[in-house]
Amino acid sequence: MKPQPECAACVLRRAVFEANLVDPAKAMEVVKGVLQTLCEKFDETKPSIKVWTAVHRKVYDILGTDDPYKELKRKSNDIAMEMFPLALEYYKKSQDKLRAAELLAIAGNILDFGVSIKDPEDFRRKFQEILKEGIYHDDTEQLKKYLKGHVVYLTDNCGEIVFDKILIRELRKYVDKITLLVRGKPILSDATIEDVYYVGLHKEVDEVKTTGIFAVGVDLDIVPPEIKELLYSADLIIAKGMGNYEALSETDLRPIVYMLRTKCDPVARDMGLPRDVNVVKLYPP
Amino acid sequence: MKPQPECAACVLRRAVFEANLVDPAKAMEVVKGVLQTLCEKFDETKPSIKVWTAVHRKVYDILGTDDPYKELKRKSNDIAMEMFPLALEYYKKSQDKLRAAELLAIAGNILDFGVSIKDPEDFRRKFQEILKEGIYHDDTEQLKKYLKGHVVYLTDNCGEIVFDKILIRELRKYVDKITLLVRGKPILSDATIEDVYYVGLHKEVDEVKTTGIFAVGVDLDIVPPEIKELLYSADLIIAKGMGNYEALSETDLRPIVYMLRTKCDPVARDMGLPRDVNVVKLYPP
């Protein structure tokens, strides 16, 4: 995906949010740094993730931190683990296990403090609402023919990875091997390998790999060759969340299924879908 | 007031809103133009209105328009005139006429499509809510001693100026002369002299003057000498809305009373008040 007009304001808001998490006194310096980065790089011809990665690199450098979200991520994981029994009950009671597991994994995608939700109570309420909404764009039927062999599962946020457990357990009924691919370095509220071990998701998969890099989503231009090889050799890629969509929507990786909630207009527009809906979208369709 | 960290994202959102009103295909060009302007001018040492004025100049030039808000402003004036009888009834039924008139003039301040409200129904609902809330910071008692002689009344948005009528009629009970000061050129959804005549506000005052310039609020560094003279000779300045506060909060114009709703965190913080409250704040207190 390419940057769209609304994205500049959004990434600036996010940068202020990060400054306020770490050192509010540096917020003006952060904003000026981000403006400089955007002046150099914000362009409708560049892959959007490269611009966002450069912005967050700049912000983290100014703030002198390698992870402004550290505490929030821990909190997200804890809240999600607290909610897990309820989610599991929902799954067990559902007739259509695969769709129920997909929907839970998508609902977990709203667990990003400061973007979609304000506090744990807000999360619980929205999580229930999302389960009621169901999957708006649903390629689950077409997806089934690709559910075999080796699946590479690209995670997104902390907290969300707890709900991924249920989907991964369900996938086990269909596939031979599941590799989890997580971010190589802390960026935004995305899960790293430490989070996977913290919530115990490593026990559900055959292997856990990291991209090895600091990047929004998965930047195929800079990941190590073995990660590229892993992705191109998979029988199916499951990509969670908008960052992974932005990163991979213009690559030739196939088959790939995006599971996400359209939390902003640019991503919704790019996918040809409304905003604020739950999506299981397969390429090729 | 000086620019604050959140302001950069806000003015970018506003620029995209303006592009979408006129020519959505130019939105990326507009955003890139605004980013360049912000890179040059966004600074915590500069008066904020100078930065916003430069940004909107840039946006209007790229869009090739001198007024992206033309239709929305007409719509705001029309909706406000439709609501006027209800507002007048509220005023007539009120015991405390001055406070009722102030509150109506502040409630009119939310009539800015795309910022606070979505559609006419939304406006009617919020207008009623604001009347119920009352005035959170209320210097009306202290204000009374300045209500005499010559008052200069600085208007803000279209639509809002319709509700200013009631306050101006009430002020007539106290003062000898009222001069209305409006923007010299169309900027944002602010009222110009054409709007004043359109809604008939000119009939309620002794004279209508314009700043003669394209600027957010009133930029004392560039207004003609006679406007500066007018402001410094007034017995009281009544300044409506956040733009006028941003423009004048660091000048030595006294006495001045700001009547506004704190619609954003930076202005609320600068005034030492919560966000989303109705304010009648006098300097000196």
XYZ file of C-alpha atoms in Angstrom:
570
model
C 0.000 0.000 0.000
C 1.036 3.585 -0.592
C 0.660 6.535 1.803
C -2.685 8.302 1.516
C -3.576 11.895 2.427
C -5.021 11.119 5.865
C -1.941 9.105 6.896
C 0.311 12.100 7.620
C -1.954 13.468 10.367
C -2.463 9.966 11.775
C 1.236 9.162 12.105
C 1.829 12.586 13.704
C -0.899 11.876 16.270
C 0.728 8.560 16.950
C 4.127 10.228 17.429
C 2.638 12.647 19.995
C 1.067 9.665 21.736
C 4.485 7.980 21.906
C 6.152 11.143 23.219
C 3.506 11.425 25.928
C 4.148 7.823 26.975
C 7.860 8.472 27.468
C 8.594 12.178 27.944
C 5.892 14.787 27.224
C 8.504 17.565 27.423
C 10.014 16.212 24.202
C 6.727 16.211 22.274
C 7.494 19.367 20.247
C 10.946 18.051 19.290
C 9.322 14.768 18.271
C 6.724 16.525 16.125
C 9.371 18.632 14.409
C 11.472 15.515 13.779
C 8.485 13.686 12.307
C 7.637 16.668 10.096
C 11.195 16.624 8.710
C 10.979 12.880 8.049
C 7.598 13.256 6.362
C 8.870 16.159 4.243
C 11.629 13.890 2.965
C 9.721 10.627 2.627
C 5.924 11.085 2.538
C 5.125 10.263 -1.048
C 2.378 8.399 -2.874
C 4.977 6.406 -4.830
C 6.758 4.892 -1.794
C 5.557 1.843 0.140
C 3.776 3.278 3.174
C 5.497 1.009 5.711
C 8.905 2.425 4.768
C 7.663 5.910 5.653
C 6.102 4.788 8.962
C 9.217 2.791 9.880
C 11.394 5.875 9.277
C 8.998 8.028 11.333
C 9.013 5.686 14.323
C 12.802 5.250 14.105
C 13.075 9.042 14.343
C 10.634 9.253 17.267
C 12.330 6.470 19.238
C 15.744 8.090 18.652
C 14.550 11.503 19.859
C 12.908 9.925 22.899
C 16.006 7.805 23.560
C 13.948 4.633 23.906
C 13.738 1.380 22.014
C 10.178 0.715 23.164
C 7.742 3.448 24.233
C 4.925 0.878 24.413
C 6.657 -1.496 26.854
C 4.196 -1.021 29.718
C 1.120 -0.767 27.501
C 2.087 -3.992 25.747
C 2.425 -5.841 29.044
C -0.965 -4.462 30.072
C -2.510 -5.581 26.773
C -1.128 -9.087 27.186
C -2.409 -9.276 30.766
C -5.898 -8.046 29.917
C -6.097 -10.446 26.997
C -5.040 -13.386 29.189
C -7.725 -12.395 31.680
C -10.291 -12.393 28.845
C -9.034 -15.671 27.382
C -11.410 -18.051 29.226
C -14.416 -16.059 27.963
C -13.056 -16.155 24.420
C -12.481 -19.899 24.680
C -16.035 -20.392 25.907
C -17.347 -18.424 22.920
C -15.313 -20.686 20.623
C -16.466 -23.890 22.298
C -20.121 -22.900 22.092
C -19.886 -21.937 18.421
C -21.149 -24.292 15.711
C -18.745 -22.961 13.088
C -15.436 -23.320 14.903
C -13.207 -21.923 12.156
C -15.218 -18.727 11.734
C -15.525 -18.294 15.497
C -11.744 -18.621 15.878
C -11.122 -16.157 13.030
C -13.518 -13.660 14.563
C -11.864 -13.919 17.995
C -8.448 -13.360 16.411
C -9.818 -10.295 14.596
C -11.566 -8.940 17.697
C -8.211 -9.110 19.512
C -6.902 -6.696 16.872
C -8.666 -3.756 18.590
C -6.480 -4.184 21.684
C -4.259 -1.205 20.942
C -4.453 1.385 23.697
C -4.537 4.923 22.388
C -5.814 4.023 18.939
C -9.039 2.037 19.175
C -9.579 1.767 22.914
C -9.225 3.791 26.077
C -9.170 1.291 28.932
C -9.761 -2.382 29.831
C -13.517 -1.839 30.318
C -13.742 -0.216 26.881
C -11.898 -3.202 25.414
C -14.246 -5.755 26.981
C -17.269 -3.887 25.649
C -15.883 -3.446 22.118
C -14.659 -7.048 22.007
C -18.216 -8.275 22.656
C -19.625 -5.858 20.075
C -17.218 -7.124 17.434
C -18.175 -10.735 18.110
C -21.808 -9.748 17.549
C -20.980 -7.998 14.263
C -19.510 -11.113 12.691
C -17.198 -11.231 9.659
C -18.222 -8.621 7.073
C -15.997 -9.789 4.242
C -15.694 -13.534 4.643
C -13.499 -15.685 2.366
C -13.449 -18.577 4.849
C -15.011 -21.037 2.372
C -12.447 -20.285 -0.355
C -9.686 -20.301 2.272
C -10.321 -23.938 3.208
C -8.681 -25.303 0.076
C -5.391 -23.655 1.114
C -5.530 -24.944 4.691
C -2.945 -27.669 4.341
C 0.808 -28.229 4.542
C 2.869 -25.408 6.013
C 1.212 -22.190 7.210
C 3.187 -19.058 8.136
C 1.237 -16.952 10.616
C 2.206 -13.235 10.840
C 1.247 -11.751 14.188
C 0.284 -8.169 14.915
C -0.377 -6.524 18.336
C 0.338 -7.606 21.856
C -2.843 -8.790 23.555
C -4.177 -9.842 20.178
C -1.640 -12.706 20.159
C -3.501 -14.294 23.088
C -6.615 -14.667 20.932
C -4.483 -15.937 18.047
C -3.979 -19.064 20.189
C -7.525 -20.210 19.576
C -7.275 -19.751 15.819
C -3.942 -21.550 15.750
C -5.395 -24.501 17.685
C -8.254 -24.647 15.183
C -5.823 -24.469 12.237
C -4.026 -27.532 13.615
C -7.033 -29.597 12.516
C -6.214 -28.756 8.898
C -2.490 -28.146 8.502
C 0.795 -30.006 9.128
C 3.054 -27.225 10.316
C 2.586 -23.692 11.667
C 5.414 -21.164 11.804
C 4.801 -17.988 13.742
C 6.555 -14.902 12.348
C 6.895 -11.933 14.729
C 8.587 -8.512 14.581
C 12.346 -8.559 15.044
C 12.437 -5.395 17.153
C 9.817 -3.619 19.286
C 7.770 -1.265 17.100
C 4.375 0.228 17.954
C 2.332 -2.173 20.082
C 3.346 -5.146 17.932
C 4.294 -8.458 19.511
C 7.937 -9.554 19.648
C 9.279 -12.973 20.576
C 9.316 -11.973 24.274
C 5.553 -11.397 24.129
C 4.987 -14.741 22.434
C 6.791 -16.492 25.295
C 5.079 -14.292 27.891
C 1.597 -15.372 26.768
C 2.669 -18.949 25.930
C 1.850 -18.790 22.230
C 5.116 -20.582 21.390
C 3.637 -23.792 22.790
C 0.889 -23.774 20.154
C 3.116 -23.635 17.066
C 5.906 -25.674 15.519
C 8.372 -22.822 15.394
C 8.669 -19.117 16.103
C 10.724 -16.920 13.789
C 11.384 -13.216 13.916
C 11.834 -10.853 10.997
C 15.045 -9.700 12.651
C 14.360 -6.103 11.717
C 12.828 -2.860 12.999
C 9.921 -2.275 10.637
C 6.178 -1.726 10.487
C 4.793 -5.015 9.153
C 7.242 -7.174 7.196
C 9.525 -5.277 4.826
C 10.526 -7.865 2.203
C 13.290 -5.575 0.891
C 15.270 -5.827 4.112
C 14.324 -9.086 5.872
C 17.067 -11.752 5.954
C 17.009 -14.162 2.964
C 15.793 -17.063 5.114
C 12.654 -15.119 6.101
C 11.909 -14.315 2.481
C 12.448 -17.971 1.648
C 10.125 -18.978 4.501
C 7.354 -16.727 3.184
C 7.724 -17.781 -0.461
C 7.775 -21.477 0.424
C 4.649 -21.419 2.609
C 1.459 -23.141 1.463
C -0.484 -20.248 2.991
C 0.345 -16.977 4.723
C -2.053 -15.714 7.370
C -1.397 -12.002 7.947
C -3.001 -10.331 10.934
C -3.736 -6.594 11.170
C -3.374 -3.496 9.035
C 0.439 -3.195 9.273
C 0.922 -6.571 7.619
C -1.639 -5.651 4.954
C 0.167 -2.386 4.219
C 3.473 -4.239 4.015
C 2.403 -7.119 1.780
C -0.577 -5.942 -0.297
C 1.617 -5.108 -3.300
C 3.937 -8.099 -3.127
C 3.439 -11.311 -5.114
C 3.218 -13.502 -2.021
C 0.365 -15.945 -2.658
C -1.820 -17.436 -1.300
C -2.242 -14.935 1.513
C -5.220 -14.219 3.731
C -5.569 -10.945 5.636
C -7.470 -11.110 8.895
C -8.074 -7.664 10.318
C -10.484 -4.969 11.291
C -10.508 -1.930 8.978
C -9.601 0.633 11.609
C -8.883 3.532 9.233
C -10.207 4.954 5.982
C -7.022 4.528 3.907
C -6.739 0.770 4.549
C -10.505 0.292 4.143
C -10.421 2.175 0.824
C -7.382 0.266 -0.397
C -9.155 -3.032 0.341
C -12.391 -1.811 -1.272
C -14.250 -2.305 1.992
C -16.078 -0.107 4.523
C -14.328 1.159 7.605
C -14.770 -0.596 10.969
C -15.644 -4.028 9.651
C -14.139 -7.464 10.293
C -12.330 -8.959 7.345
C -11.068 -12.370 6.190
C -9.793 -11.549 2.712
C -7.961 -14.059 0.569
C -5.642 -13.380 -2.368
C -6.147 -14.872 -4.911
C -9.892 -14.722 -4.163
C -0.690 31.340 21.868
C 2.122 29.214 20.498
C 1.809 25.993 18.459
C 1.564 22.872 20.586
C 2.459 19.282 19.676
C -1.081 18.167 18.767
C -1.604 21.138 16.432
C 0.431 19.778 13.513
C -1.801 16.708 13.058
C -4.927 18.838 13.513
C -4.039 21.372 10.832
C -3.104 18.529 8.463
C -6.502 16.909 9.020
C -8.099 20.248 8.327
C -6.120 20.613 5.086
C -7.296 17.190 3.897
C -10.855 18.228 4.781
C -10.435 21.369 2.640
C -8.976 19.384 -0.272
C -11.918 16.977 -0.119
C -14.351 19.908 -0.253
C -12.783 21.262 -3.437
C -10.824 18.580 -5.290
C -10.034 15.255 -3.603
C -7.582 14.405 -6.397
C -5.322 17.174 -5.096
C -5.325 15.924 -1.491
C -1.838 14.389 -1.655
C -0.378 17.554 -3.202
C -2.087 19.580 -0.472
C -0.671 17.363 2.281
C 2.824 17.593 0.848
C 2.494 21.378 0.579
C 1.319 21.624 4.190
C 4.172 19.404 5.369
C 6.674 21.740 3.654
C 5.040 24.786 5.261
C 5.048 23.126 8.678
C 8.691 22.087 8.286
C 9.553 25.738 7.696
C 7.245 27.393 10.204
C 5.954 25.012 12.897
C 7.785 26.203 15.972
C 6.931 26.712 19.625
C 8.384 30.247 19.517
C 6.115 31.573 16.740
C 2.535 32.830 17.238
C 0.362 29.882 16.224
C -1.972 31.921 14.004
C 0.919 32.890 11.717
C 1.631 29.205 11.105
C -2.044 28.344 10.480
C -2.483 31.344 8.184
C 0.543 30.244 6.124
C -0.793 26.683 5.984
C -4.231 27.735 4.747
C -2.702 30.174 2.226
C -0.711 27.241 0.845
C -3.753 24.944 0.730
C -5.976 27.536 -0.983
C -3.247 28.247 -3.549
C -2.779 24.554 -4.373
C -6.541 24.083 -4.657
C -6.868 27.260 -6.739
C -9.694 28.578 -4.574
C -10.158 31.583 -2.343
C -12.860 29.878 -0.292
C -13.197 26.090 0.055
C -15.901 26.566 2.695
C -18.242 28.720 0.550
C -21.111 26.220 0.422
C -20.652 24.966 3.984
C -20.702 28.540 5.276
C -23.957 29.284 3.457
C -25.394 26.065 4.901
C -24.248 27.031 8.411
C -25.869 30.460 8.132
C -29.102 28.938 6.852
C -29.308 26.303 9.583
C -28.563 28.910 12.223
C -31.296 31.217 10.903
C -33.715 28.295 10.981
C -32.743 27.673 14.636
C -32.891 31.365 15.556
C -36.532 31.469 16.789
C -35.806 28.596 19.198
C -32.718 30.384 20.490
C -34.691 33.599 20.932
C -37.341 31.738 22.875
C -34.668 30.281 25.180
C -33.348 33.806 25.760
C -36.787 35.268 26.433
C -37.655 32.562 28.935
C -34.355 32.932 30.803
C -34.177 34.860 34.066
C -30.544 35.839 33.617
C -30.639 37.416 30.162
C -26.940 38.256 29.887
C -25.769 34.748 30.723
C -28.411 33.201 28.480
C -27.260 35.397 25.587
C -23.602 34.559 26.237
C -24.378 30.846 26.333
C -26.314 31.002 23.051
C -23.415 32.845 21.402
C -21.006 30.166 22.692
C -23.275 27.301 21.639
C -23.273 28.772 18.112
C -19.493 28.265 18.147
C -19.896 24.514 17.534
C -21.457 25.184 14.101
C -18.380 24.198 12.121
C -19.074 21.276 9.830
C -16.246 18.784 9.712
C -14.771 19.767 13.059
C -17.372 19.541 15.813
C -20.470 18.452 13.920
C -21.522 16.143 11.122
C -24.942 17.372 9.969
C -27.819 19.732 10.893
C -29.463 17.136 13.160
C -26.189 16.649 15.003
C -25.949 20.443 15.431
C -29.470 20.758 16.869
C -28.768 17.994 19.366
C -25.382 19.373 20.461
C -26.720 22.925 20.647
C -29.344 21.815 23.153
C -26.757 19.821 25.145
C -24.509 22.862 25.412
C -27.351 25.033 26.687
C -27.950 22.443 29.394
C -24.273 22.408 30.373
C -24.179 26.120 31.144
C -21.061 28.284 31.407
C -18.199 26.364 33.054
C -15.822 29.286 33.550
C -18.018 32.316 34.098
C -16.586 35.837 34.533
C -19.931 37.490 33.725
C -20.135 39.280 37.088
C -16.659 40.822 36.740
C -17.401 41.599 33.095
C -20.318 43.886 33.949
C -18.085 46.721 35.101
C -16.566 46.902 31.610
C -19.915 46.861 29.815
C -20.047 50.533 28.906
C -18.914 52.956 26.197
C -17.560 51.380 23.018
C -17.399 47.634 22.578
C -15.557 45.946 19.702
C -17.035 42.529 18.979
C -14.797 40.050 17.108
C -16.835 37.434 15.302
C -15.839 33.862 14.553
C -17.711 31.265 12.445
C -20.547 31.548 10.000
C -23.778 30.308 11.548
C -22.455 31.322 14.948
C -22.919 34.982 13.922
C -26.689 34.436 13.866
C -26.639 33.631 17.590
C -24.322 36.608 18.208
C -27.360 38.776 17.351
C -29.037 37.929 20.636
C -25.956 38.728 22.697
C -25.459 41.993 20.808
C -29.075 43.009 21.456
C -28.539 42.273 25.145
C -25.263 44.259 25.198
C -27.177 47.291 23.852
C -28.764 47.594 27.291
C -25.322 48.383 28.729
C -23.124 50.014 26.094
C -23.191 53.090 23.833
C -21.593 51.768 20.689
C -20.874 48.353 19.198
C -18.423 47.823 16.361
C -18.373 44.424 14.713
C -14.952 43.310 13.466
C -14.946 40.476 10.909
C -12.276 38.714 8.822
C -11.051 40.652 5.799
C -10.832 37.601 3.534
C -12.518 34.194 3.626
C -10.526 31.813 5.824
C -11.779 28.563 7.345
C -15.496 28.771 8.155
C -15.102 32.282 9.590
C -17.638 34.998 8.829
C -16.782 37.796 6.395
C -18.742 40.991 5.780
C -20.886 39.201 3.154
C -22.047 36.748 5.815
C -22.858 39.565 8.215
C -25.129 41.145 5.597
C -26.547 37.764 4.607
C -27.792 37.039 8.130
C -28.672 40.690 8.870
C -26.230 41.143 11.749
C -25.184 44.578 10.405
C -28.589 45.943 11.488
C -27.814 45.146 15.133
C -24.544 47.101 15.422
C -23.336 50.657 14.909
C -20.667 49.757 12.410
C -19.064 46.768 10.725
C -15.326 46.784 10.067
C -13.149 44.135 8.470
C -9.562 43.314 9.341
C -8.772 43.690 5.647
C -6.437 40.697 5.748
C -6.270 36.951 5.158
C -5.468 35.552 8.603
C -6.646 33.137 11.257
C -8.054 35.387 14.000
C -6.747 38.968 14.047
C -3.028 39.330 13.360
C -2.080 42.644 14.985
C 1.277 42.678 13.152
C -0.371 43.068 9.766
C -3.816 44.660 10.244
C -4.141 48.242 8.942
C -3.292 50.951 11.528
C -6.945 52.009 11.871
C -7.943 48.501 13.003
C -5.170 48.435 15.584
C -6.319 51.892 16.709
C -9.923 50.640 16.910
C -8.925 47.720 19.124
C -6.686 49.750 21.439
C -9.319 52.480 21.881
C -12.198 50.128 22.746
C -13.632 50.103 26.278
C -14.001 46.334 25.942
C -13.141 43.689 23.336
C -15.393 40.663 23.069
C -13.537 37.919 21.217
C -15.491 34.879 20.037
C -13.956 31.465 19.379
C -10.579 29.781 19.614
C -8.978 31.545 16.598
C -9.389 34.941 18.235
C -8.026 33.574 21.517
C -4.973 32.140 19.758
C -4.432 35.466 17.993
C -4.802 37.794 20.986
C -3.933 35.820 24.115
C -0.359 37.148 24.170
C -1.106 40.754 23.200
C -1.608 43.584 25.694
C -5.148 44.359 24.526
C -7.214 44.912 27.689
C -9.932 44.542 28.823
C -10.798 41.565 26.679
C -13.277 38.776 27.239
C -13.057 35.445 25.410
C -16.317 33.660 24.780
C -15.745 30.212 23.390
C -16.012 26.493 23.772
C -12.712 24.712 24.410
C -12.864 22.426 21.386
C -9.273 21.164 21.547
C -6.691 20.210 24.171
C -4.060 22.846 23.280
C -6.433 25.813 23.714
C -7.995 24.273 26.828
C -4.529 23.716 28.321
C -3.380 27.214 27.406
C -6.443 28.679 29.153
C -5.980 26.407 32.165
C -9.411 24.895 31.617
C -10.831 21.465 30.751
C -11.661 20.551 27.194
C -15.258 20.781 25.891
C -16.507 23.394 28.301
C -18.187 26.769 27.747
C -16.089 29.741 28.693
C -16.558 33.458 29.449
C -13.034 34.449 30.483
C -12.054 38.041 31.181
C -8.555 39.547 31.156
C -7.739 41.155 33.543
C -9.781 38.824 35.751
